[in-house]
Structures are given as structure tokens and as C-alpha cells.
mmCIF file of C-alpha atoms in Angstrom:
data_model
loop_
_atom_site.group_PDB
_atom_site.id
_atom_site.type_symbol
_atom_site.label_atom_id
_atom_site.label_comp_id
_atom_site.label_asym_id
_atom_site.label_seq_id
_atom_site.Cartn_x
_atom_site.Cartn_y
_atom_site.Cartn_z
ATOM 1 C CA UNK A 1 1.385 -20.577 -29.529
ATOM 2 C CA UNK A 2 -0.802 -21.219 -32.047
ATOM 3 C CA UNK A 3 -3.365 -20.083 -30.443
ATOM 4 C CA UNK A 4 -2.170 -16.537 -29.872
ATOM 5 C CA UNK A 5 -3.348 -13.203 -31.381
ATOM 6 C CA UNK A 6 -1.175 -12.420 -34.819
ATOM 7 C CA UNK A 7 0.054 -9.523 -32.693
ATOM 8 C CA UNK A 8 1.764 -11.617 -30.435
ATOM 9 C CA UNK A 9 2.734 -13.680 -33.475
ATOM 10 C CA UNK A 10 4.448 -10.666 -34.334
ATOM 11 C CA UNK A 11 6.561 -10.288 -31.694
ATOM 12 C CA UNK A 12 8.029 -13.355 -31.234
ATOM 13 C CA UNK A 13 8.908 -13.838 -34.987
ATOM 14 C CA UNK A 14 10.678 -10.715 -34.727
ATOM 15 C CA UNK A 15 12.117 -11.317 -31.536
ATOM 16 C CA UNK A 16 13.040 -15.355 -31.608
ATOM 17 C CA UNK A 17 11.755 -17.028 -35.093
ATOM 18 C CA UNK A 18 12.730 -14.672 -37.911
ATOM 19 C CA UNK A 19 9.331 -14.893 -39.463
ATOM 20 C CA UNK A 20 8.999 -18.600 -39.318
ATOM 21 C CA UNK A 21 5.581 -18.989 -36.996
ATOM 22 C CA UNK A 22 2.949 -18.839 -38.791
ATOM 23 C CA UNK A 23 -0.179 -16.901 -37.902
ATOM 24 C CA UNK A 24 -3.441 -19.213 -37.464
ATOM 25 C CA UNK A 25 -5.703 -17.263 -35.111
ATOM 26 C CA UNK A 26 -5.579 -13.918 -36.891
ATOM 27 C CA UNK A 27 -5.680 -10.271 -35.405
ATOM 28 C CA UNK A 28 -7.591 -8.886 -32.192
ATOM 29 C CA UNK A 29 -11.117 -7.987 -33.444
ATOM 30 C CA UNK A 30 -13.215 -6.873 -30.229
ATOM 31 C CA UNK A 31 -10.974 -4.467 -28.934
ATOM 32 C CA UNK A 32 -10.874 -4.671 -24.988
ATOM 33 C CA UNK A 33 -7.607 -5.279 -24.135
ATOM 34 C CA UNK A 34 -4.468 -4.359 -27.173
ATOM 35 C CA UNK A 35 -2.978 -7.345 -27.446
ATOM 36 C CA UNK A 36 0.226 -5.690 -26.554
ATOM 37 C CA UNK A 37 -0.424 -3.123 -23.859
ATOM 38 C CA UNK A 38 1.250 -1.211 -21.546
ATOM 39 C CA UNK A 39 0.783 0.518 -18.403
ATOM 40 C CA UNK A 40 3.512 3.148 -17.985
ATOM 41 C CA UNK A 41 4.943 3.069 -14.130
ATOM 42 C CA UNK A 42 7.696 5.797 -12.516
ATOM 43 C CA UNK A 43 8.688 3.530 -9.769
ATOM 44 C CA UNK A 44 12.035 2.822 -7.886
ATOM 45 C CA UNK A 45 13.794 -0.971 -8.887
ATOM 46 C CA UNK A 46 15.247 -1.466 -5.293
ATOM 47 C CA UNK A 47 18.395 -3.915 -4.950
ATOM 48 C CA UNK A 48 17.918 -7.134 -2.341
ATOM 49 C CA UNK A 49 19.728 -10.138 -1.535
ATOM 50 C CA UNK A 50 20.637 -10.485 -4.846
ATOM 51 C CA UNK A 51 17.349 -9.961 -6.356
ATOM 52 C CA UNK A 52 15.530 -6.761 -7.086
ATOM 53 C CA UNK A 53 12.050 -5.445 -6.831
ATOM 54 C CA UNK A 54 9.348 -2.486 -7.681
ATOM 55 C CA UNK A 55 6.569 -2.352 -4.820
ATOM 56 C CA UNK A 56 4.724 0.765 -7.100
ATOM 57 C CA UNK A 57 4.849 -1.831 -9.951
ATOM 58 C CA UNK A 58 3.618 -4.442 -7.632
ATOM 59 C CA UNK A 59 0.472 -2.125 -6.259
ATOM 60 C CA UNK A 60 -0.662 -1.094 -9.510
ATOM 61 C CA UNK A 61 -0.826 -4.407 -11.073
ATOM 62 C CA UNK A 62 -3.451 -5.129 -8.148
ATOM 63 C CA UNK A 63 -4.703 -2.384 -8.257
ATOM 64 C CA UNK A 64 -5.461 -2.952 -12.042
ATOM 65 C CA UNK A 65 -6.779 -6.500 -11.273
ATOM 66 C CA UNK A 66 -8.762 -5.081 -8.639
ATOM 67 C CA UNK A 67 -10.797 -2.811 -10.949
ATOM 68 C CA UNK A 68 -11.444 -4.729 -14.188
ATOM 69 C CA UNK A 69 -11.854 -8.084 -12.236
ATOM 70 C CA UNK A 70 -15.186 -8.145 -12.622
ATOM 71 C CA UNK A 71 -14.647 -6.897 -16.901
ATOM 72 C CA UNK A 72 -12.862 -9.775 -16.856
ATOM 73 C CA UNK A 73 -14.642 -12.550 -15.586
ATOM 74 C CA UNK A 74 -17.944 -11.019 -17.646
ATOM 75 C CA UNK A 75 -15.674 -11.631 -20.857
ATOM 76 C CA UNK A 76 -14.151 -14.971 -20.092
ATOM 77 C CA UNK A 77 -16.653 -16.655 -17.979
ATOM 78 C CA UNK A 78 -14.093 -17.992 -15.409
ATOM 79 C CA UNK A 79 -12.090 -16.863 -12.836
ATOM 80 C CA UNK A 80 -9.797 -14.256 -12.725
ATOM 81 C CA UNK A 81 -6.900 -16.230 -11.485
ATOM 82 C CA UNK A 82 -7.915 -18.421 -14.453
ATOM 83 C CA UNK A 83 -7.625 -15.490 -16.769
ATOM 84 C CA UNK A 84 -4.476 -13.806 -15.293
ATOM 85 C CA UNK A 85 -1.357 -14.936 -15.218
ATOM 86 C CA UNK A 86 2.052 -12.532 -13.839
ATOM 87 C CA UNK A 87 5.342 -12.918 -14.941
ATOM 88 C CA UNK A 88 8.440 -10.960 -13.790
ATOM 89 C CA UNK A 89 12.300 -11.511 -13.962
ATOM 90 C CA UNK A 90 13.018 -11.627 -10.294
ATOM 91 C CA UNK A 91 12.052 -13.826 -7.371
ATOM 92 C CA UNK A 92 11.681 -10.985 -4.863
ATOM 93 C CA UNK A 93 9.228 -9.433 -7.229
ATOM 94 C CA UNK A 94 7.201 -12.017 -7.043
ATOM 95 C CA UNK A 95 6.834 -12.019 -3.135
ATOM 96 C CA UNK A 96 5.573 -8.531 -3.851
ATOM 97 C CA UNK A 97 3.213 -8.979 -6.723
ATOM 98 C CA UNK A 98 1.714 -11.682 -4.424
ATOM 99 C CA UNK A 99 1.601 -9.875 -1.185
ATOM 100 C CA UNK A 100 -0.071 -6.539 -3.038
ATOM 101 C CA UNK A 101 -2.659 -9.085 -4.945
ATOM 102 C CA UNK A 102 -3.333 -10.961 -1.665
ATOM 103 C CA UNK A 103 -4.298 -7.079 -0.340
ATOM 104 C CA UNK A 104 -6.651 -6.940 -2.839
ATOM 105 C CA UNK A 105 -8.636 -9.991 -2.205
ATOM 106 C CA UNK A 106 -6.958 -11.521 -5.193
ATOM 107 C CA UNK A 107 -6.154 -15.504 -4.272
ATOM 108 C CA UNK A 108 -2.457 -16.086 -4.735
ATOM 109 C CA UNK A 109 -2.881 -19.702 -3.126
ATOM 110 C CA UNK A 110 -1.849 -23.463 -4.527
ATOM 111 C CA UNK A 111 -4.350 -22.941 -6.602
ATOM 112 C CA UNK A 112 -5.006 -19.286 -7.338
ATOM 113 C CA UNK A 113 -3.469 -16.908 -9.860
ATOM 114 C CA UNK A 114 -0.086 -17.824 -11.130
ATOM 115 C CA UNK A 115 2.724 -15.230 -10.323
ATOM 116 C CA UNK A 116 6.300 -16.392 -10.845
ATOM 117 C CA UNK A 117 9.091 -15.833 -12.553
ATOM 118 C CA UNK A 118 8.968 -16.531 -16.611
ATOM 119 C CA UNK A 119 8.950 -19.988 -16.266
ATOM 120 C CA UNK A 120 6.210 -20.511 -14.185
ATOM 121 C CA UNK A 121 4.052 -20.182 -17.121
ATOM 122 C CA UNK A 122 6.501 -22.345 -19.632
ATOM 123 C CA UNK A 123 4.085 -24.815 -21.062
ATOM 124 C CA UNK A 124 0.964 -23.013 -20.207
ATOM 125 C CA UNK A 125 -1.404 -20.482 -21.552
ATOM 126 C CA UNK A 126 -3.166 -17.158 -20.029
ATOM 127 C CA UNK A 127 -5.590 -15.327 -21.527
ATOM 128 C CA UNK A 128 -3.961 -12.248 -20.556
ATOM 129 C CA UNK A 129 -0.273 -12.201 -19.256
ATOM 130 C CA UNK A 130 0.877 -9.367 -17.465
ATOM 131 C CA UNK A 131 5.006 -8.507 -17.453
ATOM 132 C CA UNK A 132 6.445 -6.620 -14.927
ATOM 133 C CA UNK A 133 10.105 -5.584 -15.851
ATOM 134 C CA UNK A 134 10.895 -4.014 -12.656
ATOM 135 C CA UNK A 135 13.520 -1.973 -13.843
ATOM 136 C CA UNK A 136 13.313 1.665 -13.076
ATOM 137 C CA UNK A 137 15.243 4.688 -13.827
ATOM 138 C CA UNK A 138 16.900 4.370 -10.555
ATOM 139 C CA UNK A 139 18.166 0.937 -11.418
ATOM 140 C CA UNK A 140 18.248 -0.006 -14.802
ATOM 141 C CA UNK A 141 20.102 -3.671 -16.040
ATOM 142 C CA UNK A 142 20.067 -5.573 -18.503
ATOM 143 C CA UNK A 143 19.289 -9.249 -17.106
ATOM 144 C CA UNK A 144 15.968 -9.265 -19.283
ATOM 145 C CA UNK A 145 17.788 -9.285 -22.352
ATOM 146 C CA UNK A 146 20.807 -11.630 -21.676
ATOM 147 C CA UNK A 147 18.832 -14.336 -23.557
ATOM 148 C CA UNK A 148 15.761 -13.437 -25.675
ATOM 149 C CA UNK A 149 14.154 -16.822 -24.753
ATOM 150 C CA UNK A 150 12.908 -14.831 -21.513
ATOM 151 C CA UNK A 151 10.663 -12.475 -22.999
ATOM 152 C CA UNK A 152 9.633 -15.204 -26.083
ATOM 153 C CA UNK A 153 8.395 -17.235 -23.527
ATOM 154 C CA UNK A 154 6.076 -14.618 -21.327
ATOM 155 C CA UNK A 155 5.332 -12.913 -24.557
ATOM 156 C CA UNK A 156 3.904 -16.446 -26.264
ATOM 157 C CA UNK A 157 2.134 -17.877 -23.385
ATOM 158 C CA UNK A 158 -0.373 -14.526 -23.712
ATOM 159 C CA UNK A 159 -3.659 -15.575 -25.980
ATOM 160 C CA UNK A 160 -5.457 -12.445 -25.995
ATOM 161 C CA UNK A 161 -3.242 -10.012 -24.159
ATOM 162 C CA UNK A 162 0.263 -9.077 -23.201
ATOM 163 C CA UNK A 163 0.247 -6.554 -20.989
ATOM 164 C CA UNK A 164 3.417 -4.454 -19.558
ATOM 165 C CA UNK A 165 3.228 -2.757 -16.417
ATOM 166 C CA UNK A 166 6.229 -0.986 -15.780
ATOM 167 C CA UNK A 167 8.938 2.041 -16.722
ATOM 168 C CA UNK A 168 8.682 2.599 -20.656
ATOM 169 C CA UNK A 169 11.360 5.157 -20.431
ATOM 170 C CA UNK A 170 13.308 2.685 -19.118
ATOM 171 C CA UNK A 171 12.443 0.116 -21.748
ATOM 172 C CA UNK A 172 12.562 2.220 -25.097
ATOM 173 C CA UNK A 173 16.659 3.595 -23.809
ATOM 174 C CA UNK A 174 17.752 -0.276 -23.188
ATOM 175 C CA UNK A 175 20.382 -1.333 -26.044
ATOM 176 C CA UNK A 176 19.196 -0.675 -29.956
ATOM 177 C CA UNK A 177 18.116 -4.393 -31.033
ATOM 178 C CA UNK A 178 17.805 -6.148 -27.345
ATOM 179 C CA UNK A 179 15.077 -7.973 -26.330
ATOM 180 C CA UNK A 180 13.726 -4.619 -24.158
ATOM 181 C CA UNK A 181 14.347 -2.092 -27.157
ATOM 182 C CA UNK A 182 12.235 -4.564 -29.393
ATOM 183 C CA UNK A 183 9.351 -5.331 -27.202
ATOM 184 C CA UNK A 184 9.236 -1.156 -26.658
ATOM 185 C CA UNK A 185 9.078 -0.585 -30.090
ATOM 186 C CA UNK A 186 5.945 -3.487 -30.734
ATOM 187 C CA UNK A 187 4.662 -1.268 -27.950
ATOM 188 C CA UNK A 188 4.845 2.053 -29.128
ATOM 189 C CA UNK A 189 4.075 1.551 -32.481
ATOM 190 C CA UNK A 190 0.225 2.084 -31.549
ATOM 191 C CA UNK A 191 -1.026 4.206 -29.159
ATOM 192 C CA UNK A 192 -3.958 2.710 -28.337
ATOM 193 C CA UNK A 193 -1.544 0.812 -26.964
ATOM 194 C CA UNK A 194 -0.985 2.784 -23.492
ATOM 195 C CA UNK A 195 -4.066 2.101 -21.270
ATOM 196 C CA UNK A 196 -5.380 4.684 -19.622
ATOM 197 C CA UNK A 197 -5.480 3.618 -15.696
ATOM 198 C CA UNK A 198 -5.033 6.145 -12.604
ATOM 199 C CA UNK A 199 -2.103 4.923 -11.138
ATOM 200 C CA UNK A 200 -1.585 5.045 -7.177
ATOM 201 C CA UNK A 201 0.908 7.409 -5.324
ATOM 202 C CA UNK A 202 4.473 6.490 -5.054
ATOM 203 C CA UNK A 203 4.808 4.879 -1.305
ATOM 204 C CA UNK A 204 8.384 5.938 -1.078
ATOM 205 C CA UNK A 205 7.497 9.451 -2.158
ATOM 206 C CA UNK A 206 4.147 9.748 -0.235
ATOM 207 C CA UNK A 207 6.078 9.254 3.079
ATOM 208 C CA UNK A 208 6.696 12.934 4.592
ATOM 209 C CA UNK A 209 5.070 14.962 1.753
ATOM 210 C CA UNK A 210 3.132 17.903 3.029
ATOM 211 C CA UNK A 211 -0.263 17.571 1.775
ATOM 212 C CA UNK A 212 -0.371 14.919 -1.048
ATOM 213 C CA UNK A 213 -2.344 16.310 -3.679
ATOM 214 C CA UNK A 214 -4.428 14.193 -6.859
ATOM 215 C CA UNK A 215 -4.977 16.585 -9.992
ATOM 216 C CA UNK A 216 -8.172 15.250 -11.962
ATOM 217 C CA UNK A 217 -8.998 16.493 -15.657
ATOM 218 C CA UNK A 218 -7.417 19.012 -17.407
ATOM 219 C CA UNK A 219 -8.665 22.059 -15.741
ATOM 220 C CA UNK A 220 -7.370 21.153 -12.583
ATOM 221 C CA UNK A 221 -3.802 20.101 -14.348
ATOM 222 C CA UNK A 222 -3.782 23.828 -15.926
ATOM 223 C CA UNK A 223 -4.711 25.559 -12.816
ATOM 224 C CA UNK A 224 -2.021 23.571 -11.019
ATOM 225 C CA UNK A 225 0.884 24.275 -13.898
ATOM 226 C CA UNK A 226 -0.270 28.131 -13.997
ATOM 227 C CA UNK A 227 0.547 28.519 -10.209
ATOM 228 C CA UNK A 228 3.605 26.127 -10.851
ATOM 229 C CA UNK A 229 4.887 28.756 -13.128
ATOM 230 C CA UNK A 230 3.806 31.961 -11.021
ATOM 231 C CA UNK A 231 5.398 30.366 -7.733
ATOM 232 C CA UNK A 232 8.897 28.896 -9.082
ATOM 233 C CA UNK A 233 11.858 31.016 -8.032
ATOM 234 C CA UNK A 234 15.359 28.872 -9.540
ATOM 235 C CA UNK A 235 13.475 26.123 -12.171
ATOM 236 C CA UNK A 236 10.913 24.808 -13.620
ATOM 237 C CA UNK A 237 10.694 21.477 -15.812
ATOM 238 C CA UNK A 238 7.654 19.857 -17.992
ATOM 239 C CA UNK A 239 7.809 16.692 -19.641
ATOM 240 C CA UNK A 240 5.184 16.518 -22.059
ATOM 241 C CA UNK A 241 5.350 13.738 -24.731
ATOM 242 C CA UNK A 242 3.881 15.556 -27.518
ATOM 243 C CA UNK A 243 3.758 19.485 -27.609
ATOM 244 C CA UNK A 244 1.038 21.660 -29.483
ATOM 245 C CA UNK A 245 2.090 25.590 -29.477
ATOM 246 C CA UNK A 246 -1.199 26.125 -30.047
ATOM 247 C CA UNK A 247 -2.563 24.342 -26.560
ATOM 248 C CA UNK A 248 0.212 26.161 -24.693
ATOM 249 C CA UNK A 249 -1.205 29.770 -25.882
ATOM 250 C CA UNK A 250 -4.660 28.515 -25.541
ATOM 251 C CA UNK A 251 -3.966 27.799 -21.686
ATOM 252 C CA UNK A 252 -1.988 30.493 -20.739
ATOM 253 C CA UNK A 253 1.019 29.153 -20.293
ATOM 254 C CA UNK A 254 3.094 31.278 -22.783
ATOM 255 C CA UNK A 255 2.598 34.180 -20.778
ATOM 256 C CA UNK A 256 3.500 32.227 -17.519
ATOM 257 C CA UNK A 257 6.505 31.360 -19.548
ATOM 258 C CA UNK A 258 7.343 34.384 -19.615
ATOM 259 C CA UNK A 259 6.559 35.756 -16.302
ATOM 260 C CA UNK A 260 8.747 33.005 -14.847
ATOM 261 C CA UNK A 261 11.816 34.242 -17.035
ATOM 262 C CA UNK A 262 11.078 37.411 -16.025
ATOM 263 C CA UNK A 263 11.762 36.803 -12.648
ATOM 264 C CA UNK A 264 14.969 34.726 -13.402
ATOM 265 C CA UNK A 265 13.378 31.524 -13.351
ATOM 266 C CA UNK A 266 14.931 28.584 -15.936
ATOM 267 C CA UNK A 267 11.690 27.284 -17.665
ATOM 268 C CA UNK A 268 12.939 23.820 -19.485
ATOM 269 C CA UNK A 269 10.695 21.382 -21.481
ATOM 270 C CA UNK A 270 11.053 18.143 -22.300
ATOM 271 C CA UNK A 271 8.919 16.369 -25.323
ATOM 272 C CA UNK A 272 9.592 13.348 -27.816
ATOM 273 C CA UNK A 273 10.503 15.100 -31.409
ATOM 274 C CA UNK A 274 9.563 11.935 -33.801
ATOM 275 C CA UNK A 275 6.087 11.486 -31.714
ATOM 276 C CA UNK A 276 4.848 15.688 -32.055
ATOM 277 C CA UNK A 277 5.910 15.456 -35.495
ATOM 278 C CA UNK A 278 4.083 12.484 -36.210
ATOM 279 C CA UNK A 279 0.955 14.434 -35.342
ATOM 280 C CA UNK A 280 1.813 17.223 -37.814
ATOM 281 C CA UNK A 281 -0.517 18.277 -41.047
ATOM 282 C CA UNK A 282 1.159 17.647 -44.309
ATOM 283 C CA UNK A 283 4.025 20.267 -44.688
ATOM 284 C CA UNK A 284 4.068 21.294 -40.919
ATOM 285 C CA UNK A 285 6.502 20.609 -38.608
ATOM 286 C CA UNK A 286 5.328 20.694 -35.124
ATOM 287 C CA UNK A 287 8.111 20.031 -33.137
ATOM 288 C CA UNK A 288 10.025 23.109 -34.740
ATOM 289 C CA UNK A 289 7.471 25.622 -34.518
ATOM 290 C CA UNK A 290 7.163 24.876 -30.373
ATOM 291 C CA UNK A 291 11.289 25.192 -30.473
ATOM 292 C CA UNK A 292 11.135 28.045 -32.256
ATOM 293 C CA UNK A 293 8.101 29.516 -30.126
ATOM 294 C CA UNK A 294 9.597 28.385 -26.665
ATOM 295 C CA UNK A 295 12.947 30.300 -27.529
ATOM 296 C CA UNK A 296 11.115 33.258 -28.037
ATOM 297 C CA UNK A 297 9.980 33.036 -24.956
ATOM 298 C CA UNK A 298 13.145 32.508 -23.377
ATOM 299 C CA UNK A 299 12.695 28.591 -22.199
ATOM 300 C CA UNK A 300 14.337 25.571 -23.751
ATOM 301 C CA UNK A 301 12.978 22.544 -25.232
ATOM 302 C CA UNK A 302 15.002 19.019 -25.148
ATOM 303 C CA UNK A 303 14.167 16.228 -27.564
ATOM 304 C CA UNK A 304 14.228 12.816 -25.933
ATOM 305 C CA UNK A 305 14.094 9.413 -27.506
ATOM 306 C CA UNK A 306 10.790 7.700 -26.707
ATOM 307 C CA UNK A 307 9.335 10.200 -23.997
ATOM 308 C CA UNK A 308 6.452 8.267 -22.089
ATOM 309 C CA UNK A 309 6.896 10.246 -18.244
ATOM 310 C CA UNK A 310 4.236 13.017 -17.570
ATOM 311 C CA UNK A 311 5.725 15.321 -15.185
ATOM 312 C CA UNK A 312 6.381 18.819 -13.702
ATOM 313 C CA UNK A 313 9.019 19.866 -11.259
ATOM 314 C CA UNK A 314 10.384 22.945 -10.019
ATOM 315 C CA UNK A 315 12.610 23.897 -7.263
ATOM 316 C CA UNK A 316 13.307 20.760 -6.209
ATOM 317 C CA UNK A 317 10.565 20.473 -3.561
ATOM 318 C CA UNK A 318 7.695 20.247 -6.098
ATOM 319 C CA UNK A 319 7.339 17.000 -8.205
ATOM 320 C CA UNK A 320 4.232 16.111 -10.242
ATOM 321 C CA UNK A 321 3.498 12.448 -11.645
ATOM 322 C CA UNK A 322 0.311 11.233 -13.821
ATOM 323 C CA UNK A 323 -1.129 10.330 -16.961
ATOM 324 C CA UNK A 324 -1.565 13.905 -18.495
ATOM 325 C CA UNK A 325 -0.215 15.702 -21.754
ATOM 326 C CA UNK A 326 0.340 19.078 -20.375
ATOM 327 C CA UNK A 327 1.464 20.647 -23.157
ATOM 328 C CA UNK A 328 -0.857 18.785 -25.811
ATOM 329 C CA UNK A 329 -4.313 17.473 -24.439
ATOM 330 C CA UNK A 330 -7.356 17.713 -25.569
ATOM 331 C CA UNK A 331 -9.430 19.967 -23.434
ATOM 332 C CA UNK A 332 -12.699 19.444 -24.267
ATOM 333 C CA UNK A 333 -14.775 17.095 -26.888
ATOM 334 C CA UNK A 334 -14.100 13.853 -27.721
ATOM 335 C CA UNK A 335 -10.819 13.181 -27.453
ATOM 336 C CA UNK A 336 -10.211 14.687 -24.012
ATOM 337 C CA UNK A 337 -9.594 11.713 -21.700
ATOM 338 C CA UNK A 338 -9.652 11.135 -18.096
ATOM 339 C CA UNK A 339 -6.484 12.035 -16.841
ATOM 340 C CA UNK A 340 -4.762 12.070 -13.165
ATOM 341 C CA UNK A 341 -1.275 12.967 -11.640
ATOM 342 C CA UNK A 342 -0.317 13.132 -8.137
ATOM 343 C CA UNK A 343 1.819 15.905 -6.722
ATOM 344 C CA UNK A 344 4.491 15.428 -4.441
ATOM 345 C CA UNK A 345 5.698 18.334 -2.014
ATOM 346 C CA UNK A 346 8.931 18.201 0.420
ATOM 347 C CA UNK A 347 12.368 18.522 0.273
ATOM 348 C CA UNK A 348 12.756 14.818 0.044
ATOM 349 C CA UNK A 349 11.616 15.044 -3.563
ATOM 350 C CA UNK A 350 14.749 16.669 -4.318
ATOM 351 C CA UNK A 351 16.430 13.049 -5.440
ATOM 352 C CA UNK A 352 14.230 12.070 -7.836
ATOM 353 C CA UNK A 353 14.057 15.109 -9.378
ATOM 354 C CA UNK A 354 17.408 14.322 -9.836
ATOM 355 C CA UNK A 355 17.179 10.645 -11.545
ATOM 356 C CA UNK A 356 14.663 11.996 -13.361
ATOM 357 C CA UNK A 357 17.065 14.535 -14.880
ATOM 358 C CA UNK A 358 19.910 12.299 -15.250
ATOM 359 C CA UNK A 359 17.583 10.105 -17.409
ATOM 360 C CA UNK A 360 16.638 12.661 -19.546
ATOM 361 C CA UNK A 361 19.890 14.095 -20.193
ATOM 362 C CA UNK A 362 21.322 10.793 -21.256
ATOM 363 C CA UNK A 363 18.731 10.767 -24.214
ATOM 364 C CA UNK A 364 18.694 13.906 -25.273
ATOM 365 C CA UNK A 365 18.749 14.258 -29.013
ATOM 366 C CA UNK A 366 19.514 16.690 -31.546
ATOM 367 C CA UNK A 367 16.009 17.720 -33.005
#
């Protein structure tokens, strides 16, 4: 442990050691990987034999591998399955981590990249440890934080990086002071923190969908939310983390707002209060002015604890999933990022619309 980034440090005196470890190494200095990261992940947890496990979580960790592999092995000078090790509470998870690295050309062998269960790396050291919680909206638990010895030990065994590739939402609503509400807190705290990746489609939801769709950039995101709004008949719903009223008027969408209600469409939005106002100017409260602007306009807006999804739904056939800040990105300049979501179309959507909305309503806060 010693030889872990102060970060890491951090967490585990918090979580385990009540500030006794003492810091040797100091704090990351290059930047390339946070040394607590996270890859947010709207999968499905799926129940078996006992065990449980997240085949979206599964892909995208490969995935990941897959494309800064080569980073990687620049950096360290070894191999990746030297570099990388995967941890994950259940057994059957592992069989699929495996199985989707294997895909990938990834060796999984005796003596290839270690993916087990947290103890598999008890008594050994990664230079970056990836976690995958598994949990998922549709099946939340709380086996992770029956003892907090299970996340101390993935957590510590990471030298450089600890990396979290799963459902944040799920994370940040486990019980206030459990291991899970901790380790979402060290990961929100920063948010250079959330890595910017393209995540693949949802198998599950990709199956039967007429005409899978990939949105790329924001143009293509605001073009795709404008004829959201002109085409929904009963509902639409936007989950944007952060909310700017001034990027909403900027792109149009007030007016669509208010086309929509015109026609008798609900228009609801969904956004994390304490992160908007954190991006107010001194004496401004952001949050308020986009309640008080989205009333106006006839639409409601929810505050939810620790918002991470990045979605759009409406009529419970259309179901949007990515990376993007629809109600808050930057455009243009500098700070506009590459960002992707995949769109979902079918009736089978229809049911996780409906966990979605469950979630939400169950952290719903007064703003």
C-alpha cells in the first residue's frame, strides 16, 4: 500500500484506517489516468444461480482495454495483462469480464490478466485496477458493503489507478456512510474524474430496435432532441446533470418546450441541484433560475441526488443513452468534448423507461 497514489491513500483511510496510513508516494502528477476514475455504465445486473452479472459492464471494460492497450503498454513498458488487473464482487461476473476480454484479443489465460473476484488480487499490486460493481438500477443490493474490507482491498491493491466501470446512479443512492456511498463521493468530488469513453449499445436493448441510431457531437444531439420535442405526443423526459437556461434558449429548445405543451405533451427534466449550482457565478443561483424558467414554460424540473445518467425518452418507444449534457454542453471552443449516445426505438423500450423512472423518483429532492 505504500506504494499507492495519496489519492488512494485517501480512500482507504476514510473508508478502513481512520487516517492512520500514512502517505509516502505523494499525489498523481502526470495526469493520464485520475487515480480514482470512473466510467459511468446504464446496464441491467441480471440474477443467476445465486450470483449476478452485467454483460454491458463486461463489454465496455474490453472495450476500454481494447482501445488504450496500446497507451498503456507505451506508459508502463510491459504488458497489459501486467498492467491491468479486474476485480468484481461476483463469480459469474467474472466468467463474463473474461469471455468479453478473450473477444478482444485480451489473454485471460494461467498466465494472462487477472480477473477475479476481490481476492484474487489480495497480496498483489496493479498498476491500474479496474472495479466493476455490477449493480444496476434494475437490481441494486447491498453485498458490496456488508464488510468494508471488500472495497479496502480492490481499492489498495491500485498503484496508479482505480478505475470504476459501472452504474454511478446506482452507487451515489446506496446507504449514507456505506462502503458504496463513500467510494461515490471520493469519485465525484472531481470531475475530471468521469472519463470520457463512447460506450457500446446495450445488447439487451439493441435486440428488436428499429434502426439503432449513434448521435455524435452536439449538433447532431440538438437536432435529435429538437425533433424529440416536435414528434412526442403523451411525454417527454431529459436527464441532464447540470442545466444552463442560457444553453437551452441558445438551442432552441425553449420554444420546443413550448410547442410540445402546446400540443398536450408533459415535458419533465431531470438535473442534479448541488452540481448546476456549483457552476454558478458568485450571487447566482443556477438551478433556480432554470426552475423558474422551465415553469414558465409549462415543464417541470426534478432535483435528484447525484445525477450521472444522460438520457431522453418520450412515449415510451423512444429511449436515448450517452455521454452528453443536453441541457448544459459546451457547443463550440474548448471545452466542447466528444460526446456520443445511442438511441433506442421499439416498444420493448417501454420497461426501462420505466426503471429508469422509478430510480429517479426515489431520489427526488426538494430543491
Amino acid at each position: 500500500m505504500p506504494s499507492c497514489l495519496d489519492e488512494i491513500i485517501g480512500f482507504c483511510n476514510e473508508l478502513c484506517y481512520k487516517g492512520t496510513l500514512q502517505p509516502m508516494r505523494g499525489p498523481a502528477q502526470d495526469g493520464t489516468l485520475q487515480p480514482m476514475g470512473y466510467v459511468h455504465i446504464d446496464g441491467m445486473a441480471i440474477s443467476a444461480g445465486g450470483s449476478r452479472f452485467n454483460p454491458h459492464e463486461a463489454q465496455t471494460i474490453a472495450a476500454w482495454l481494447a482501445a488504450n492497450a496500446e497507451n498503456l503498454k507505451a506508459r508502463y513498458g510491459k504488458r497489459l495483462e501486467d498492467i491491468v488487473g479486474i476485480v468484481t464482487p461476483f463469480g459469474r461476473q467474472v466468467r463474463e469480464i473474461r469471455n468479453a476480454c478473450a473477444a478482444m484479443g485480451i489473454d485471460v489465460g494461467r498466465l494472462g490478466m487477472t480477473i477475479g473476484t476481490v481476492h484474487a488480487l489480495q497480496g498483489a499490486e496493479r498498476d491500474v485496477v479496474i472495479f466493476s460493481p455490477v449493480y444496476s438500477k434494475h437490481a441494486d443490493g447491498v453485498f458490496i458493503d456488508l464488510s468494508p474490507s471488500m472495497l479496502n482491498v480492490a481499492v489498495s491493491r491500485a498503484k496508479d489507478a482505480f478505475l470504476v466501470f459501472g452504474d454511478m446512479d446506482t452507487l451515489a443512492s446506496a446507504p449514507p456512510g456505506s462502503p458504496r456511498s463513500v467510494l461515490a463521493r471520493f469519485l465525484s468530488q472531481d470531475g475530471a474524474n468521469e472519463m470520457v469513453f463512447e460506450v457500446p449499445s446495450r445488447p439487451d436493448l439493441s435486440r428488436g430496435a428499429r434502426g439503432l441510431q449513434v448521435l455524435r457531437e452536439a449538433a447532431e444531439h440538438d437536432a435529435f432532441l429538437l425533433e424529440a420535442f416536435a414528434s412526442a405526443q403523451r411525454k417527454l423526459c431529459v436527464i441532464s446533470p447540470w442545466i444552463n437556461s442560457d444553453t437551452m434558449k441558445h438551442a432552441g429548445f425553449t420554444e420546443a418546450i413550448v410547442s410540445a405543451r402546446a400540443r398536450g405533451a408533459e415535458v419533465t427534466i431531470y438535473a442534479d441541484a448541488h452540481l448546476t449550482r456549483e457552476r454558478s457565478r458568485s450571487g447566482q443561483d443556477m438551478f433556480a433560475e432554470a426552475h423558474e424558467s422551465l415553469a414558465g414554460l409549462g415543464a417541470t424540473l426534478h432535483a435528484v441526488q447525484q445525477v450521472h445518467s444522460k438520457m431522453i425518452w418520450a412515449d415510451d418507444a423512444l429511449l436515448a443513452v450517452g455521454s452528453f449534457n443536453w441541457f448544459s454542453a459546451h457547443r463550440t471552443g474548448e471545452f466542447a468534448r466528444h460526446e456520443t449516445s445511442v438511441v433506442y426505438r421499439g416498444e420493448h423500450v417501454s420497461h426501462e423507461i420505466q426503471v429508469i423512472e422509478d430510480s429517479l423518483k426515489a431520489r427526488i429532492l426538494t430543491a
